CSV table of C-alpha atoms in Angstrom, one decimal:
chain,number,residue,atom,x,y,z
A,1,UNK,CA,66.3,63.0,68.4
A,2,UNK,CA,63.8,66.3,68.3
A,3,UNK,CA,63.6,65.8,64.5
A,4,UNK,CA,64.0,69.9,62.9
A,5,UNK,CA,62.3,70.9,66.9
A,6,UNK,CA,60.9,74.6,66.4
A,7,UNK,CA,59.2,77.2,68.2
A,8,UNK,CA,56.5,78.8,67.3
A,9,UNK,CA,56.7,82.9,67.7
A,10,UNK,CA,53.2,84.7,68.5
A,11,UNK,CA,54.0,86.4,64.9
A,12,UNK,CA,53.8,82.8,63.1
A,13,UNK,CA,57.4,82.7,62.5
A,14,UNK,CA,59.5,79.7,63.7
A,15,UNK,CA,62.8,79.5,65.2
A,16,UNK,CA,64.6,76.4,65.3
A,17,UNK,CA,66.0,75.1,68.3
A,18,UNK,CA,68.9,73.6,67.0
A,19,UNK,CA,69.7,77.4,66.1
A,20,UNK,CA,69.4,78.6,69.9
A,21,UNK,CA,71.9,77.8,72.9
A,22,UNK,CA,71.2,75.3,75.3
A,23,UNK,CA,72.3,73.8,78.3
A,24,UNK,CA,72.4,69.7,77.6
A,25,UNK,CA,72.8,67.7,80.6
A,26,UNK,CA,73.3,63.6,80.5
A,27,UNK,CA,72.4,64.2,76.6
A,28,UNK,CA,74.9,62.0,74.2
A,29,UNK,CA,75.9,65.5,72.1
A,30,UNK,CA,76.1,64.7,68.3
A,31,UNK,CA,77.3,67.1,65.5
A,32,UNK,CA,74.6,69.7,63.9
A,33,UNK,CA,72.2,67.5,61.3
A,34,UNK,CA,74.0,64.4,62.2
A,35,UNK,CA,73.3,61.4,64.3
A,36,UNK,CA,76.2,59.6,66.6
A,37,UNK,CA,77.9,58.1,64.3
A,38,UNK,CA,78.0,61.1,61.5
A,39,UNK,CA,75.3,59.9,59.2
A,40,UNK,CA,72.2,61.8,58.3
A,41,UNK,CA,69.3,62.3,60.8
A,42,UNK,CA,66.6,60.6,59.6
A,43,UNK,CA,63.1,59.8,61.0
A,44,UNK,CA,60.8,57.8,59.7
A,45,UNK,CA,62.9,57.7,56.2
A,46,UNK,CA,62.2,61.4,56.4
A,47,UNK,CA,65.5,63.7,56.8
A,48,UNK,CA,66.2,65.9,59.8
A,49,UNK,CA,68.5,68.8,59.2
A,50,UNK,CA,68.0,70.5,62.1
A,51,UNK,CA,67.5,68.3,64.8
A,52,UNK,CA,68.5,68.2,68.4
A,53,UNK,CA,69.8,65.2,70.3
A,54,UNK,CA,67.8,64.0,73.1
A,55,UNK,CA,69.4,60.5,74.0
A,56,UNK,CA,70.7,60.5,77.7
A,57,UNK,CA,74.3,59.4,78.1
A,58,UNK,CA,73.1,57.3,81.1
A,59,UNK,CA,70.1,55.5,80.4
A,60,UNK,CA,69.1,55.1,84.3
A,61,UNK,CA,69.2,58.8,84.7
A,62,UNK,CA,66.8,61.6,83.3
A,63,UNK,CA,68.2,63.9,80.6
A,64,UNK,CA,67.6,67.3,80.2
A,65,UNK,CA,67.3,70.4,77.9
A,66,UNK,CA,67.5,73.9,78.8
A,67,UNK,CA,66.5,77.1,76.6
A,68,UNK,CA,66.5,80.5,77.7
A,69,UNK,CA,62.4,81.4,75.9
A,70,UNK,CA,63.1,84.7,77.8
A,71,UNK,CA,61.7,87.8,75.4
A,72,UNK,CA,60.6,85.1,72.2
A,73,UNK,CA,56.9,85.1,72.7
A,74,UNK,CA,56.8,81.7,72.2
A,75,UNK,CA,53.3,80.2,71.8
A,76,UNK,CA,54.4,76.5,70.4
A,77,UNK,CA,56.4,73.9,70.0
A,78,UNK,CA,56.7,71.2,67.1
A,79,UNK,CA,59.2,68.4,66.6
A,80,UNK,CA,59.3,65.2,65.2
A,81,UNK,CA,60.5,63.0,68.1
A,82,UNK,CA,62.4,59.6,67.0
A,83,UNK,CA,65.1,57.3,67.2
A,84,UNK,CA,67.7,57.5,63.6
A,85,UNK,CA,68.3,54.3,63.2
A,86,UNK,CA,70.7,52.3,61.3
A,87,UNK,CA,73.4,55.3,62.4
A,88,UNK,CA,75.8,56.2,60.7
A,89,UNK,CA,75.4,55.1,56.5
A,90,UNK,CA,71.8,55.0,56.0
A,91,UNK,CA,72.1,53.5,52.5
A,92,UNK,CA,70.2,50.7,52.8
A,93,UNK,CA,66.5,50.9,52.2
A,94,UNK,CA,64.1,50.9,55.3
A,95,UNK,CA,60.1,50.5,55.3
A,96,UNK,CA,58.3,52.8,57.8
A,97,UNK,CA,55.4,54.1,59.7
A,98,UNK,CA,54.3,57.6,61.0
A,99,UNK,CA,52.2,57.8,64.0
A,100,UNK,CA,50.6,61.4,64.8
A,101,UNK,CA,49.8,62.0,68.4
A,102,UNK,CA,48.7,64.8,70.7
A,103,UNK,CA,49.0,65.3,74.7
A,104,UNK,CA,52.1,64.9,77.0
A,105,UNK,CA,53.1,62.0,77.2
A,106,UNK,CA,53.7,59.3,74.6
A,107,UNK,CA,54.5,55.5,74.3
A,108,UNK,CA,56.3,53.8,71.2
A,109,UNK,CA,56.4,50.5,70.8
A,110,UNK,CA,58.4,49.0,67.4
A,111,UNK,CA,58.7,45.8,65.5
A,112,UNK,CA,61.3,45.3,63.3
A,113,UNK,CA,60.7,43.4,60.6
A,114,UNK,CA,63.5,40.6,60.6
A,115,UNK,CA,63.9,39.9,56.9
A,116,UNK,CA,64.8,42.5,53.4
A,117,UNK,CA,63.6,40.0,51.2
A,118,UNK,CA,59.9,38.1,52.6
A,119,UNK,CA,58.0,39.4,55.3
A,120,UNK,CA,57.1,36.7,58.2
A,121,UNK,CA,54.7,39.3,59.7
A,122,UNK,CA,51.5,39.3,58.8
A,123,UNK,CA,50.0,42.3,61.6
A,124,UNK,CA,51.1,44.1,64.6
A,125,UNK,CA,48.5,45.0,66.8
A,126,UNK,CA,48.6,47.1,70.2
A,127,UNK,CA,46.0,45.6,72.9
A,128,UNK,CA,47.5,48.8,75.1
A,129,UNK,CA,50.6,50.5,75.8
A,130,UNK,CA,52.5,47.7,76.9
A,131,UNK,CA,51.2,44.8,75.4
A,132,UNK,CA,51.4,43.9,71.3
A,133,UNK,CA,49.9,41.1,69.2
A,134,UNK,CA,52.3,39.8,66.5
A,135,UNK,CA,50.4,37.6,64.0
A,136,UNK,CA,52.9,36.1,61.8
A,137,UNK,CA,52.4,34.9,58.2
A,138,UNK,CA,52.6,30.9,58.8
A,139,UNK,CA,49.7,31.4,61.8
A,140,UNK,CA,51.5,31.1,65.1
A,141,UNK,CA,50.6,34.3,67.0
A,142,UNK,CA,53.3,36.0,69.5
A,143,UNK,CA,51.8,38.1,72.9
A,144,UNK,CA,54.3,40.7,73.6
A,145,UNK,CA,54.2,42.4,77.4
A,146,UNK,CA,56.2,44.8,79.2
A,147,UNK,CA,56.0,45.6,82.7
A,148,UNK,CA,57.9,47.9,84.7
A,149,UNK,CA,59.4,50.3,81.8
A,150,UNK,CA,58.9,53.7,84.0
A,151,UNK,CA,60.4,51.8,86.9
A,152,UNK,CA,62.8,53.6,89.3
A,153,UNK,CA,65.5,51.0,88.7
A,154,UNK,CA,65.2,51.4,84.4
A,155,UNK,CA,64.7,47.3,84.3
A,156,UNK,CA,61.8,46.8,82.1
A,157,UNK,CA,60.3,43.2,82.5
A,158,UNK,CA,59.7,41.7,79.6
A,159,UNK,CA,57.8,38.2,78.2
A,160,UNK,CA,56.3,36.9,75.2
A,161,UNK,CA,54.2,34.1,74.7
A,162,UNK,CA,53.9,32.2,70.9
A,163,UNK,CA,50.9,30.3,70.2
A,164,UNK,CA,49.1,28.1,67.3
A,165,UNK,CA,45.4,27.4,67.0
A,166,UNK,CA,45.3,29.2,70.6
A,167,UNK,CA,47.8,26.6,71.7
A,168,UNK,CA,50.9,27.6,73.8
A,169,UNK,CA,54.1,26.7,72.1
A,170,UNK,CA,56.2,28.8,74.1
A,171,UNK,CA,57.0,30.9,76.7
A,172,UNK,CA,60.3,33.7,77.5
A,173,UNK,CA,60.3,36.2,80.3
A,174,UNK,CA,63.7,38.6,80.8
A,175,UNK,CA,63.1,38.3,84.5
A,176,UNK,CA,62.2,34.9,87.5
């Protein structure tokens, strides 16, 4: 989602774009202030109320959004950009992290933390866009790559390694 996307007018005022007409093509179209499934748009446990979906209906193919800026001044654009995840109910209780970034392009890579209750991860650390370092609490250490995620095909490859005391203890890859 473009988490409450705006424009910003030469005068200083902001128009939303969820306010504007626009031409959505291979977007997955979701109701105004809600994600897919009906719930509440939020980002980073922070809500969205006027948010604009951006999530291609084919993965494999480039979405697009069209706005007719003709006559606006428009000078600037500011959105929140995020997946809402769970959908739908959002009742239970998520931890989170904001990243702030500037430039063109941008790279997100996530670990989810797979218990409520006790944390098994002791750090996540990026050695560069497509490679992470998951220490975990009891000391093995788990190398995270992906190759291949602008490919033309959409096939990311992916493998991860686990070791102890610099010790391989094992190895999975998603491709030969």
């Amino acid at each position: 989602f473009w988490g409450d996307a705006r424009l910003i007018l030469k005068d200083g005022s902001e128009v939303f774009i969820s306010s504007l007409p626009a031409t959505y093509e291979n977007i997955l179209k979701s109701e105004k202030g809600e994600d897919y499934y009906g719930g509440p748009i939020k980002i980073q446990g922070t809500l969205m109320a006027d948010s604009a979906p951006a999530q291609p209906k084919d993965s494999k193919k480039a979405g697009s959004i069209t706005i007719d800026l003709s006559g606006m001044e428009v000078v600037g654009f500011k959105a929140t950009v995020g997946g809402d995840y769970p959908l739908g109910d959002e009742t239970q209780r998520r931890k989170t992290l904001a990243v702030r970034s500037a430039g063109t392009e941008a790279r997100y890579l996530s670990v989810v933390e797979p218990y409520e209750t006790e944390s098994v991860i002791q750090s996540v650390s990026a050695k560069s866009a497509n490679e992470l370092v998951v220490e975990l609490v009891d000391g093995r250490v788990q190398e995270i790559t992906i190759a291949e995620l602008d490919s033309e095909t959409g096939e990311a490859k992916v493998s991860v390694r686990e070791l102890r005391n610099g010790k391989l203890l094992r190895e999975e890859r998603s491709f030969e």
